[in-house]
Amino acid sequence: MRPIRFAILALTAALSIGATKPAAPAPRGNWLTTVAVSPNGSHLLGNPAAPVKLVEYVSYTCSHCAHFQREAEMPLQISYVQPGKVQVEVRHLVRDPIDMTVAMLTNCGTPARFYLNHSLFLRNQDNWMARVNSASEAQRARWNNGDTVARMRAIAGDLGFYGMMAQRGYDRQTLERCLADPAMTKRLVAQTTRAQTDGVEGTPSFMINGVLLTATHDWQSLNTQLQARF
């Protein structure tokens, strides 16, 4: 588990949040394609009437979150989401400009596109984090100084994010519009602030039916908690 830093919160003062309508539920048995959006902008996957509501708090620059995604994505979906037993909600904990840039890109487009965007960045984290670690001083200066939108666009360009999202059918103009969306930024910051209120101290962390789980930061320990509910 990696500790959370909330230094990026200051960059979005005075932005407004936009309302988002939840998607209509899919027919029973098709829960892996049932995606809705909460009033605070987080994405929910699965049966809205599932007896277990699982919340995952994630930061894209967190190596433990990437490990969890690779290990847990398939068994969580097949064993719990697909049968309609668990609905999964992803909430963002934004820690730095790179994390914010990735979160803005995963949230770009219709709600149905979110979970594959989310998986793309976490499963490929080693590749783009290698670029972070080898970045020049000039690149890092562009990422941390000046206009917020320009900083995120520089991060997206330097770390190859535009090319990654092109694999998902996004053109650069669409992505740049998303990076410049103040309402989206506001929603992501609000989720980070809410995590503080929830008592989250690191990522990944999990909540089941409104209760924050202690000592549960990997798939093995989370699966044990889920199995105890059935």
mmCIF file of C-alpha atoms in Angstrom:
data_model
loop_
_atom_site.group_PDB
_atom_site.id
_atom_site.type_symbol
_atom_site.label_atom_id
_atom_site.label_comp_id
_atom_site.label_asym_id
_atom_site.label_seq_id
_atom_site.Cartn_x
_atom_site.Cartn_y
_atom_site.Cartn_z
ATOM 1 C CA MET A 1 0.000 0.000 0.000
ATOM 2 C CA ARG A 2 1.362 3.405 -0.965
ATOM 3 C CA PRO A 3 0.523 6.521 1.133
ATOM 4 C CA ILE A 4 -1.606 9.256 -0.444
ATOM 5 C CA ARG A 5 -0.463 12.830 -0.977
ATOM 6 C CA PHE A 6 -3.086 15.445 -1.688
ATOM 7 C CA ALA A 7 -0.880 18.298 -2.957
ATOM 8 C CA ILE A 8 -2.692 18.503 -6.274
ATOM 9 C CA LEU A 9 -5.981 19.674 -4.730
ATOM 10 C CA ALA A 10 -5.048 23.344 -4.999
ATOM 11 C CA LEU A 11 -5.017 23.347 -8.784
ATOM 12 C CA THR A 12 -8.825 23.262 -9.177
ATOM 13 C CA ALA A 13 -10.245 26.027 -7.022
ATOM 14 C CA ALA A 14 -13.420 27.646 -8.318
ATOM 15 C CA LEU A 15 -14.254 24.957 -10.918
ATOM 16 C CA SER A 16 -17.836 23.686 -11.191
ATOM 17 C CA ILE A 17 -19.055 20.103 -11.166
ATOM 18 C CA GLY A 18 -21.472 18.832 -13.819
ATOM 19 C CA ALA A 19 -24.291 16.369 -13.221
ATOM 20 C CA THR A 20 -23.956 12.955 -14.815
ATOM 21 C CA LYS A 21 -26.857 10.595 -15.507
ATOM 22 C CA PRO A 22 -26.456 6.894 -14.672
ATOM 23 C CA ALA A 23 -26.634 4.437 -17.532
ATOM 24 C CA ALA A 24 -29.701 2.211 -17.793
ATOM 25 C CA PRO A 25 -29.187 -1.280 -16.318
ATOM 26 C CA ALA A 26 -28.382 -4.032 -18.806
ATOM 27 C CA PRO A 27 -30.559 -7.150 -18.956
ATOM 28 C CA ARG A 28 -30.040 -9.618 -16.110
ATOM 29 C CA GLY A 29 -26.956 -11.751 -16.691
ATOM 30 C CA ASN A 30 -25.115 -9.030 -18.594
ATOM 31 C CA TRP A 31 -23.630 -7.318 -15.574
ATOM 32 C CA LEU A 32 -20.123 -7.010 -17.031
ATOM 33 C CA THR A 33 -21.459 -4.401 -19.452
ATOM 34 C CA THR A 34 -23.639 -2.569 -16.921
ATOM 35 C CA VAL A 35 -21.895 0.705 -16.089
ATOM 36 C CA ALA A 36 -23.367 3.642 -14.201
ATOM 37 C CA VAL A 37 -21.967 6.923 -12.878
ATOM 38 C CA SER A 38 -22.567 8.147 -9.334
ATOM 39 C CA PRO A 39 -23.431 11.793 -8.558
ATOM 40 C CA ASN A 40 -19.749 12.389 -7.632
ATOM 41 C CA GLY A 41 -18.530 11.003 -10.979
ATOM 42 C CA SER A 42 -17.240 7.604 -9.866
ATOM 43 C CA HIS A 43 -17.987 4.603 -12.083
ATOM 44 C CA LEU A 44 -19.959 1.544 -10.997
ATOM 45 C CA LEU A 45 -19.808 -1.835 -12.728
ATOM 46 C CA GLY A 46 -22.355 -4.573 -12.244
ATOM 47 C CA ASN A 47 -25.775 -5.323 -10.818
ATOM 48 C CA PRO A 48 -27.224 -2.232 -9.077
ATOM 49 C CA ALA A 49 -29.188 -4.583 -6.804
ATOM 50 C CA ALA A 50 -26.124 -6.659 -5.848
ATOM 51 C CA PRO A 51 -26.067 -7.494 -2.116
ATOM 52 C CA VAL A 52 -22.418 -6.431 -1.868
ATOM 53 C CA LYS A 53 -21.241 -2.959 -2.895
ATOM 54 C CA LEU A 54 -17.463 -2.850 -3.253
ATOM 55 C CA VAL A 55 -15.592 0.456 -3.509
ATOM 56 C CA GLU A 56 -11.985 0.531 -4.720
ATOM 57 C CA TYR A 57 -9.885 3.641 -4.069
ATOM 58 C CA VAL A 58 -7.211 3.890 -6.746
ATOM 59 C CA SER A 59 -4.250 6.049 -7.753
ATOM 60 C CA TYR A 60 -2.773 5.425 -11.170
ATOM 61 C CA THR A 61 0.824 6.108 -10.107
ATOM 62 C CA CYS A 62 0.522 3.509 -7.316
ATOM 63 C CA SER A 63 2.398 0.304 -8.184
ATOM 64 C CA HIS A 64 0.275 -1.688 -5.729
ATOM 65 C CA CYS A 65 -2.870 -0.580 -7.573
ATOM 66 C CA ALA A 66 -1.394 -1.857 -10.840
ATOM 67 C CA HIS A 67 -0.503 -5.177 -9.221
ATOM 68 C CA PHE A 68 -4.034 -5.481 -7.826
ATOM 69 C CA GLN A 69 -5.558 -4.799 -11.247
ATOM 70 C CA ARG A 70 -3.473 -7.465 -12.944
ATOM 71 C CA GLU A 71 -4.179 -10.033 -10.237
ATOM 72 C CA ALA A 72 -7.816 -9.291 -9.413
ATOM 73 C CA GLU A 73 -9.533 -8.037 -12.566
ATOM 74 C CA MET A 74 -10.559 -11.387 -14.056
ATOM 75 C CA PRO A 75 -11.455 -13.339 -10.872
ATOM 76 C CA LEU A 76 -13.356 -10.370 -9.446
ATOM 77 C CA GLN A 77 -15.406 -9.971 -12.599
ATOM 78 C CA ILE A 78 -16.007 -13.662 -13.278
ATOM 79 C CA SER A 79 -16.701 -14.828 -9.708
ATOM 80 C CA TYR A 80 -18.531 -11.821 -8.309
ATOM 81 C CA VAL A 81 -19.613 -9.197 -10.868
ATOM 82 C CA GLN A 82 -20.848 -11.442 -13.687
ATOM 83 C CA PRO A 83 -23.176 -13.480 -11.420
ATOM 84 C CA GLY A 84 -24.649 -10.224 -10.067
ATOM 85 C CA LYS A 85 -23.365 -10.731 -6.535
ATOM 86 C CA VAL A 86 -21.071 -7.657 -6.346
ATOM 87 C CA GLN A 87 -21.212 -4.168 -7.813
ATOM 88 C CA VAL A 88 -17.783 -2.522 -8.044
ATOM 89 C CA GLU A 89 -17.243 1.231 -7.775
ATOM 90 C CA VAL A 90 -13.912 2.885 -8.635
ATOM 91 C CA ARG A 91 -13.116 6.135 -6.826
ATOM 92 C CA HIS A 92 -10.041 8.182 -7.645
ATOM 93 C CA LEU A 93 -7.428 9.389 -5.177
ATOM 94 C CA VAL A 94 -5.397 11.957 -7.080
ATOM 95 C CA ARG A 95 -1.878 12.396 -5.704
ATOM 96 C CA ASP A 96 0.125 14.290 -8.336
ATOM 97 C CA PRO A 97 -0.089 15.832 -11.841
ATOM 98 C CA ILE A 98 0.635 12.511 -13.567
ATOM 99 C CA ASP A 99 -2.107 10.765 -11.616
ATOM 100 C CA MET A 100 -4.528 13.581 -12.500
ATOM 101 C CA THR A 101 -3.638 13.348 -16.188
ATOM 102 C CA VAL A 102 -4.295 9.603 -16.312
ATOM 103 C CA ALA A 103 -7.555 9.964 -14.374
ATOM 104 C CA MET A 104 -8.742 12.643 -16.804
ATOM 105 C CA LEU A 105 -8.006 10.331 -19.731
ATOM 106 C CA THR A 106 -9.648 7.236 -18.241
ATOM 107 C CA ASN A 107 -12.790 9.314 -17.637
ATOM 108 C CA CYS A 108 -12.803 10.610 -21.219
ATOM 109 C CA GLY A 109 -15.780 9.446 -23.276
ATOM 110 C CA THR A 110 -18.980 7.614 -22.419
ATOM 111 C CA PRO A 111 -19.281 5.771 -19.070
ATOM 112 C CA ALA A 112 -19.207 2.418 -20.877
ATOM 113 C CA ARG A 113 -15.621 3.103 -21.968
ATOM 114 C CA PHE A 114 -14.227 3.788 -18.503
ATOM 115 C CA TYR A 115 -13.349 0.304 -17.258
ATOM 116 C CA LEU A 116 -11.297 -0.665 -20.309
ATOM 117 C CA ASN A 117 -9.502 2.711 -20.171
ATOM 118 C CA HIS A 118 -8.863 2.116 -16.477
ATOM 119 C CA SER A 119 -7.480 -1.364 -17.122
ATOM 120 C CA LEU A 120 -5.303 -0.155 -20.011
ATOM 121 C CA PHE A 121 -3.366 2.319 -17.868
ATOM 122 C CA LEU A 122 -2.943 0.070 -14.836
ATOM 123 C CA ARG A 123 -1.904 -3.006 -16.818
ATOM 124 C CA ASN A 124 0.654 -0.935 -18.751
ATOM 125 C CA GLN A 125 1.881 1.077 -15.776
ATOM 126 C CA ASP A 126 5.401 -0.396 -15.868
ATOM 127 C CA ASN A 127 5.884 0.888 -19.422
ATOM 128 C CA TRP A 128 4.820 4.479 -18.887
ATOM 129 C CA MET A 129 6.326 4.741 -15.415
ATOM 130 C CA ALA A 130 9.673 3.829 -17.003
ATOM 131 C CA ARG A 131 9.319 7.027 -19.038
ATOM 132 C CA VAL A 132 8.541 8.951 -15.856
ATOM 133 C CA ASN A 133 11.684 7.638 -14.187
ATOM 134 C CA SER A 134 13.877 8.513 -17.190
ATOM 135 C CA ALA A 135 12.359 11.952 -17.815
ATOM 136 C CA SER A 136 14.667 14.930 -18.283
ATOM 137 C CA GLU A 137 14.703 17.952 -15.994
ATOM 138 C CA ALA A 138 13.096 19.988 -18.786
ATOM 139 C CA GLN A 139 10.228 17.505 -19.058
ATOM 140 C CA ARG A 140 9.647 17.500 -15.319
ATOM 141 C CA ALA A 141 9.610 21.286 -15.333
ATOM 142 C CA ARG A 142 6.850 21.252 -17.970
ATOM 143 C CA TRP A 143 4.849 18.820 -15.856
ATOM 144 C CA ASN A 144 5.021 20.858 -12.665
ATOM 145 C CA ASN A 145 4.969 24.515 -13.698
ATOM 146 C CA GLY A 146 2.620 26.833 -15.511
ATOM 147 C CA ASP A 147 -0.939 26.404 -16.779
ATOM 148 C CA THR A 148 -2.612 23.245 -15.499
ATOM 149 C CA VAL A 149 -4.011 22.132 -18.855
ATOM 150 C CA ALA A 150 -0.678 22.710 -20.599
ATOM 151 C CA ARG A 151 1.036 20.650 -17.907
ATOM 152 C CA MET A 152 -1.330 17.714 -18.409
ATOM 153 C CA ARG A 153 -0.961 17.882 -22.183
ATOM 154 C CA ALA A 154 2.824 17.831 -21.781
ATOM 155 C CA ILE A 155 2.558 14.784 -19.508
ATOM 156 C CA ALA A 156 0.263 13.021 -21.979
ATOM 157 C CA GLY A 157 2.676 13.696 -24.828
ATOM 158 C CA ASP A 158 5.906 12.869 -23.021
ATOM 159 C CA LEU A 159 4.595 9.624 -21.506
ATOM 160 C CA GLY A 160 2.927 8.292 -24.652
ATOM 161 C CA PHE A 161 -0.643 8.580 -23.401
ATOM 162 C CA TYR A 162 -2.032 9.902 -26.688
ATOM 163 C CA GLY A 163 -0.758 6.794 -28.446
ATOM 164 C CA MET A 164 -2.172 4.500 -25.766
ATOM 165 C CA MET A 165 -5.605 6.051 -26.067
ATOM 166 C CA ALA A 166 -5.436 5.867 -29.856
ATOM 167 C CA GLN A 167 -5.551 2.083 -29.369
ATOM 168 C CA ARG A 168 -8.956 2.656 -27.778
ATOM 169 C CA GLY A 169 -10.198 4.732 -30.731
ATOM 170 C CA TYR A 170 -9.590 8.217 -29.306
ATOM 171 C CA ASP A 171 -8.206 11.024 -31.469
ATOM 172 C CA ARG A 172 -5.925 13.691 -30.030
ATOM 173 C CA GLN A 173 -8.492 16.482 -30.336
ATOM 174 C CA THR A 174 -10.970 14.540 -28.192
ATOM 175 C CA LEU A 175 -8.336 13.790 -25.566
ATOM 176 C CA GLU A 176 -7.204 17.402 -25.358
ATOM 177 C CA ARG A 177 -10.800 18.507 -24.837
ATOM 178 C CA CYS A 178 -11.073 16.076 -21.946
ATOM 179 C CA LEU A 179 -7.815 17.306 -20.388
ATOM 180 C CA ALA A 180 -9.218 20.839 -20.511
ATOM 181 C CA ASP A 181 -12.580 19.906 -18.923
ATOM 182 C CA PRO A 182 -12.887 21.852 -15.623
ATOM 183 C CA ALA A 183 -15.988 19.955 -14.498
ATOM 184 C CA MET A 184 -14.156 16.636 -14.811
ATOM 185 C CA THR A 185 -11.218 18.006 -12.829
ATOM 186 C CA LYS A 186 -13.586 19.180 -10.129
ATOM 187 C CA ARG A 187 -15.198 15.752 -9.850
ATOM 188 C CA LEU A 188 -11.831 14.039 -9.497
ATOM 189 C CA VAL A 189 -10.718 16.437 -6.793
ATOM 190 C CA ALA A 190 -14.026 15.943 -4.980
ATOM 191 C CA GLN A 191 -13.446 12.196 -4.955
ATOM 192 C CA THR A 192 -9.984 12.726 -3.494
ATOM 193 C CA THR A 193 -11.393 14.996 -0.796
ATOM 194 C CA ARG A 194 -14.077 12.447 0.007
ATOM 195 C CA ALA A 195 -11.403 9.790 0.473
ATOM 196 C CA GLN A 196 -9.917 11.888 3.275
ATOM 197 C CA THR A 197 -13.330 12.028 4.920
ATOM 198 C CA ASP A 198 -13.698 8.258 4.505
ATOM 199 C CA GLY A 199 -10.408 7.773 6.372
ATOM 200 C CA VAL A 200 -8.479 6.265 3.479
ATOM 201 C CA GLU A 201 -4.735 6.353 4.123
ATOM 202 C CA GLY A 202 -3.309 4.504 1.121
ATOM 203 C CA THR A 203 -4.074 2.834 -2.159
ATOM 204 C CA PRO A 204 -5.480 0.481 -3.057
ATOM 205 C CA SER A 205 -8.044 0.521 -0.270
ATOM 206 C CA PHE A 206 -11.513 -0.971 -0.211
ATOM 207 C CA MET A 207 -14.941 -0.443 1.297
ATOM 208 C CA ILE A 208 -17.701 -3.052 1.470
ATOM 209 C CA ASN A 209 -21.262 -1.906 2.031
ATOM 210 C CA GLY A 210 -20.087 1.427 3.377
ATOM 211 C CA VAL A 211 -17.439 0.055 5.774
ATOM 212 C CA LEU A 212 -13.742 0.766 5.107
ATOM 213 C CA LEU A 213 -11.750 -2.467 5.335
ATOM 214 C CA THR A 214 -8.656 -2.577 7.516
ATOM 215 C CA ALA A 215 -5.470 -4.450 6.535
ATOM 216 C CA THR A 216 -6.968 -5.167 3.105
ATOM 217 C CA HIS A 217 -4.831 -3.897 0.233
ATOM 218 C CA ASP A 218 -4.406 -6.906 -2.095
ATOM 219 C CA TRP A 219 -6.552 -9.449 -3.921
ATOM 220 C CA GLN A 220 -5.965 -12.325 -1.515
ATOM 221 C CA SER A 221 -7.140 -10.382 1.538
ATOM 222 C CA LEU A 222 -10.008 -8.743 -0.350
ATOM 223 C CA ASN A 223 -11.194 -12.094 -1.744
ATOM 224 C CA THR A 224 -11.286 -13.472 1.789
ATOM 225 C CA GLN A 225 -13.510 -10.576 2.821
ATOM 226 C CA LEU A 226 -15.795 -11.102 -0.181
ATOM 227 C CA GLN A 227 -16.103 -14.846 0.391
ATOM 228 C CA ALA A 228 -17.218 -14.157 3.966
ATOM 229 C CA ARG A 229 -20.251 -12.263 2.600
ATOM 230 C CA PHE A 230 -21.663 -15.302 0.767
#
